[in-house]
Amino acid sequence: MLQSILEFFGIKKKSKKVNLILFGPPGSGKGTQAKKLEDKFGLIQISTGDLFRYELGNNTPLGQKARTYMDKGQLVPDEVTIGMLKNKIVQFPDVNGFIFDGFPRTIPQANALKNLLLTMGQSVTALIALDVDNEELVTRLLDRGKLSGRADDANESVIRNRLDVYNEETAPVYTFYNEINLAQTIPGKGSIEEINSRLNNLISTFF
Ligand code: AMP
């Protein structure tokens, strides 16, 4: 309350949070890195893929709807994805910020994120893309599928479809943020620790 009154009179500025988009194709290491960054910087990871898999595991109506798209390697429709993300964000009013992992994947999602953060007096701090070449991604995803049993990682044609969807529908999201000077790319090849230290060095500059 006191903080809001001070903010109203411009005496105390609303604290800016660090909201990062960890960007890159399927298999580029976003999830692995997001978990490490969450611990180091006290941010909350929000992975729309994980949220869908949770719904799917519980066989909810949302999960059933998402499954038809996920199994084919297609994107779940924007209105479903955006609604789910909104419900998640509002559960964390007091965090230092978020790491969005696998979201936004389309321009409408990028616009929705902008508006959503705006209602909370926040904005996207940066988009960080992990750069990994296609053949390495296919190998990584097939290996992951053997361990995790994820249906969409088990089949090479579904994997290639996900990479095509990324190039056609998701890559423009990079341009969207690049045009407002918020996009950065780091090499996503190397050991998990090497990539993590590149990310840590970059992200430390935002605090
Ligand atoms: P991921 O774990 O991020 O690779 O996501 C697995 C699958 O969940 C994707 O292939 C899509 O079917 C779906 N999905 C996850 N995030 C999104 C999103 N932001 N928009 C649409 N579909 C998504």
PDB file of N, CA and C in Angstrom, residues 9-54:
ATOM      1  N   PHE A   9       3.078   9.074  -6.347  1.00  0.00           N
ATOM      2  CA  PHE A   9       3.670  10.419  -6.295  1.00  0.00           C
ATOM      3  C   PHE A   9       5.062  10.465  -6.935  1.00  0.00           C
ATOM      4  N   GLY A  10       5.456   9.333  -7.511  1.00  0.00           N
ATOM      5  CA  GLY A  10       6.743   9.294  -8.222  1.00  0.00           C
ATOM      6  C   GLY A  10       7.921   9.291  -7.279  1.00  0.00           C
ATOM      7  N   ILE A  11       7.682   9.034  -5.992  1.00  0.00           N
ATOM      8  CA  ILE A  11       8.788   9.035  -5.024  1.00  0.00           C
ATOM      9  C   ILE A  11       9.552   7.709  -5.124  1.00  0.00           C
ATOM     10  N   LYS A  12       8.805   6.640  -5.333  1.00  0.00           N
ATOM     11  CA  LYS A  12       9.479   5.348  -5.425  1.00  0.00           C
ATOM     12  C   LYS A  12       9.071   4.722  -6.753  1.00  0.00           C
ATOM     13  N   LYS A  13      10.068   4.315  -7.501  1.00  0.00           N
ATOM     14  CA  LYS A  13       9.731   3.723  -8.801  1.00  0.00           C
ATOM     15  C   LYS A  13       9.379   2.252  -8.631  1.00  0.00           C
ATOM     16  N   LYS A  14       8.386   1.822  -9.394  1.00  0.00           N
ATOM     17  CA  LYS A  14       8.036   0.405  -9.380  1.00  0.00           C
ATOM     18  C   LYS A  14       9.254  -0.382  -9.852  1.00  0.00           C
ATOM     19  N   SER A  15       9.644  -1.454  -9.095  1.00  0.00           N
ATOM     20  CA  SER A  15      10.877  -2.133  -9.468  1.00  0.00           C
ATOM     21  C   SER A  15      10.680  -2.901 -10.770  1.00  0.00           C
ATOM     22  N   LYS A  16      11.663  -2.756 -11.631  1.00  0.00           N
ATOM     23  CA  LYS A  16      11.633  -3.462 -12.913  1.00  0.00           C
ATOM     24  C   LYS A  16      12.132  -4.882 -12.695  1.00  0.00           C
ATOM     25  N   LYS A  17      11.396  -5.829 -13.226  1.00  0.00           N
ATOM     26  CA  LYS A  17      11.830  -7.215 -13.109  1.00  0.00           C
ATOM     27  C   LYS A  17      12.607  -7.601 -14.358  1.00  0.00           C
ATOM     28  N   VAL A  18      13.322  -8.720 -14.263  1.00  0.00           N
ATOM     29  CA  VAL A  18      14.082  -9.191 -15.423  1.00  0.00           C
ATOM     30  C   VAL A  18      13.293 -10.325 -16.076  1.00  0.00           C
ATOM     31  N   ASN A  19      12.711 -10.028 -17.214  1.00  0.00           N
ATOM     32  CA  ASN A  19      11.906 -11.025 -17.921  1.00  0.00           C
ATOM     33  C   ASN A  19      12.620 -11.442 -19.194  1.00  0.00           C
ATOM     34  N   LEU A  20      13.061 -12.703 -19.200  1.00  0.00           N
ATOM     35  CA  LEU A  20      13.866 -13.185 -20.320  1.00  0.00           C
ATOM     36  C   LEU A  20      13.101 -14.196 -21.155  1.00  0.00           C
ATOM     37  N   ILE A  21      13.309 -14.136 -22.452  1.00  0.00           N
ATOM     38  CA  ILE A  21      12.787 -15.176 -23.336  1.00  0.00           C
ATOM     39  C   ILE A  21      13.980 -16.017 -23.766  1.00  0.00           C
ATOM     40  N   LEU A  22      13.968 -17.299 -23.371  1.00  0.00           N
ATOM     41  CA  LEU A  22      15.014 -18.195 -23.838  1.00  0.00           C
ATOM     42  C   LEU A  22      14.492 -18.822 -25.120  1.00  0.00           C
ATOM     43  N   PHE A  23      15.176 -18.523 -26.199  1.00  0.00           N
ATOM     44  CA  PHE A  23      14.642 -18.793 -27.534  1.00  0.00           C
ATOM     45  C   PHE A  23      15.535 -19.791 -28.264  1.00  0.00           C
ATOM     46  N   GLY A  24      14.937 -20.510 -29.194  1.00  0.00           N
ATOM     47  CA  GLY A  24      15.730 -21.434 -30.015  1.00  0.00           C
ATOM     48  C   GLY A  24      14.876 -22.601 -30.424  1.00  0.00           C
ATOM     49  N   PRO A  25      15.342 -23.361 -31.404  1.00  0.00           N
ATOM     50  CA  PRO A  25      14.552 -24.490 -31.907  1.00  0.00           C
ATOM     51  C   PRO A  25      14.438 -25.610 -30.878  1.00  0.00           C
ATOM     52  N   PRO A  26      13.528 -26.561 -31.113  1.00  0.00           N
ATOM     53  CA  PRO A  26      13.430 -27.713 -30.219  1.00  0.00           C
ATOM     54  C   PRO A  26      14.789 -28.415 -30.142  1.00  0.00           C
ATOM     55  N   GLY A  27      15.220 -28.748 -28.934  1.00  0.00           N
ATOM     56  CA  GLY A  27      16.491 -29.450 -28.779  1.00  0.00           C
ATOM     57  C   GLY A  27      17.680 -28.520 -28.619  1.00  0.00           C
ATOM     58  N   SER A  28      17.446 -27.209 -28.574  1.00  0.00           N
ATOM     59  CA  SER A  28      18.588 -26.292 -28.473  1.00  0.00           C
ATOM     60  C   SER A  28      19.070 -26.133 -27.030  1.00  0.00           C
ATOM     61  N   GLY A  29      18.352 -26.736 -26.078  1.00  0.00           N
ATOM     62  CA  GLY A  29      18.823 -26.717 -24.693  1.00  0.00           C
ATOM     63  C   GLY A  29      18.125 -25.687 -23.819  1.00  0.00           C
ATOM     64  N   LYS A  30      17.006 -25.149 -24.282  1.00  0.00           N
ATOM     65  CA  LYS A  30      16.307 -24.095 -23.523  1.00  0.00           C
ATOM     66  C   LYS A  30      15.890 -24.584 -22.131  1.00  0.00           C
ATOM     67  N   GLY A  31      15.273 -25.763 -22.087  1.00  0.00           N
ATOM     68  CA  GLY A  31      14.753 -26.267 -20.810  1.00  0.00           C
ATOM     69  C   GLY A  31      15.872 -26.517 -19.805  1.00  0.00           C
ATOM     70  N   THR A  32      16.929 -27.171 -20.276  1.00  0.00           N
ATOM     71  CA  THR A  32      18.075 -27.491 -19.408  1.00  0.00           C
ATOM     72  C   THR A  32      18.674 -26.208 -18.837  1.00  0.00           C
ATOM     73  N   GLN A  33      18.878 -25.233 -19.704  1.00  0.00           N
ATOM     74  CA  GLN A  33      19.504 -23.985 -19.268  1.00  0.00           C
ATOM     75  C   GLN A  33      18.558 -23.164 -18.398  1.00  0.00           C
ATOM     76  N   ALA A  34      17.269 -23.157 -18.745  1.00  0.00           N
ATOM     77  CA  ALA A  34      16.311 -22.353 -17.973  1.00  0.00           C
ATOM     78  C   ALA A  34      16.298 -22.807 -16.511  1.00  0.00           C
ATOM     79  N   LYS A  35      16.393 -24.120 -16.295  1.00  0.00           N
ATOM     80  CA  LYS A  35      16.370 -24.627 -14.917  1.00  0.00           C
ATOM     81  C   LYS A  35      17.582 -24.130 -14.136  1.00  0.00           C
ATOM     82  N   LYS A  36      18.734 -24.079 -14.779  1.00  0.00           N
ATOM     83  CA  LYS A  36      19.945 -23.607 -14.104  1.00  0.00           C
ATOM     84  C   LYS A  36      19.842 -22.106 -13.808  1.00  0.00           C
ATOM     85  N   LEU A  37      19.301 -21.362 -14.762  1.00  0.00           N
ATOM     86  CA  LEU A  37      19.196 -19.902 -14.605  1.00  0.00           C
ATOM     87  C   LEU A  37      18.190 -19.543 -13.517  1.00  0.00           C
ATOM     88  N   GLU A  38      17.146 -20.365 -13.424  1.00  0.00           N
ATOM     89  CA  GLU A  38      16.110 -20.165 -12.412  1.00  0.00           C
ATOM     90  C   GLU A  38      16.759 -20.133 -11.021  1.00  0.00           C
ATOM     91  N   ASP A  39      17.623 -21.113 -10.759  1.00  0.00           N
ATOM     92  CA  ASP A  39      18.279 -21.201  -9.447  1.00  0.00           C
ATOM     93  C   ASP A  39      19.251 -20.043  -9.256  1.00  0.00           C
ATOM     94  N   LYS A  40      20.045 -19.764 -10.284  1.00  0.00           N
ATOM     95  CA  LYS A  40      21.112 -18.771 -10.110  1.00  0.00           C
ATOM     96  C   LYS A  40      20.565 -17.355  -9.925  1.00  0.00           C
ATOM     97  N   PHE A  41      19.523 -17.012 -10.688  1.00  0.00           N
ATOM     98  CA  PHE A  41      19.069 -15.616 -10.679  1.00  0.00           C
ATOM     99  C   PHE A  41      17.732 -15.416  -9.948  1.00  0.00           C
ATOM    100  N   GLY A  42      17.197 -16.489  -9.372  1.00  0.00           N
ATOM    101  CA  GLY A  42      15.936 -16.364  -8.636  1.00  0.00           C
ATOM    102  C   GLY A  42      14.760 -16.006  -9.533  1.00  0.00           C
ATOM    103  N   LEU A  43      14.798 -16.506 -10.758  1.00  0.00           N
ATOM    104  CA  LEU A  43      13.707 -16.250 -11.699  1.00  0.00           C
ATOM    105  C   LEU A  43      12.801 -17.488 -11.759  1.00  0.00           C
ATOM    106  N   ILE A  44      11.602 -17.300 -12.275  1.00  0.00           N
ATOM    107  CA  ILE A  44      10.676 -18.426 -12.415  1.00  0.00           C
ATOM    108  C   ILE A  44      10.643 -18.850 -13.887  1.00  0.00           C
ATOM    109  N   GLN A  45      10.920 -20.124 -14.130  1.00  0.00           N
ATOM    110  CA  GLN A  45      10.848 -20.645 -15.505  1.00  0.00           C
ATOM    111  C   GLN A  45       9.397 -20.969 -15.848  1.00  0.00           C
ATOM    112  N   ILE A  46       8.964 -20.499 -16.974  1.00  0.00           N
ATOM    113  CA  ILE A  46       7.647 -20.923 -17.454  1.00  0.00           C
ATOM    114  C   ILE A  46       7.833 -21.564 -18.814  1.00  0.00           C
ATOM    115  N   SER A  47       7.630 -22.881 -18.858  1.00  0.00           N
ATOM    116  CA  SER A  47       7.755 -23.621 -20.116  1.00  0.00           C
ATOM    117  C   SER A  47       6.354 -24.037 -20.555  1.00  0.00           C
ATOM    118  N   THR A  48       5.911 -23.506 -21.681  1.00  0.00           N
ATOM    119  CA  THR A  48       4.560 -23.866 -22.142  1.00  0.00           C
ATOM    120  C   THR A  48       4.506 -25.353 -22.525  1.00  0.00           C
ATOM    121  N   GLY A  49       5.637 -25.888 -23.036  1.00  0.00           N
ATOM    122  CA  GLY A  49       5.676 -27.328 -23.347  1.00  0.00           C
ATOM    123  C   GLY A  49       5.448 -28.156 -22.080  1.00  0.00           C
ATOM    124  N   ASP A  50       6.145 -27.782 -20.981  1.00  0.00           N
ATOM    125  CA  ASP A  50       5.957 -28.507 -19.706  1.00  0.00           C
ATOM    126  C   ASP A  50       4.518 -28.362 -19.207  1.00  0.00           C
ATOM    127  N   LEU A  51       3.964 -27.163 -19.350  1.00  0.00           N
ATOM    128  CA  LEU A  51       2.584 -26.951 -18.882  1.00  0.00           C
ATOM    129  C   LEU A  51       1.624 -27.849 -19.671  1.00  0.00           C
ATOM    130  N   PHE A  52       1.832 -27.920 -20.985  1.00  0.00           N
ATOM    131  CA  PHE A  52       0.973 -28.800 -21.795  1.00  0.00           C
ATOM    132  C   PHE A  52       1.156 -30.262 -21.391  1.00  0.00           C
ATOM    133  N   ARG A  53       2.415 -30.671 -21.167  1.00  0.00           N
ATOM    134  CA  ARG A  53       2.663 -32.070 -20.797  1.00  0.00           C
ATOM    135  C   ARG A  53       2.031 -32.399 -19.445  1.00  0.00           C
ATOM    136  N   TYR A  54       1.998 -31.429 -18.534  1.00  0.00           N
ATOM    137  CA  TYR A  54       1.352 -31.626 -17.234  1.00  0.00           C
ATOM    138  C   TYR A  54      -0.155 -31.871 -17.441  1.00  0.00           C
TER     139      TYR A  54
END
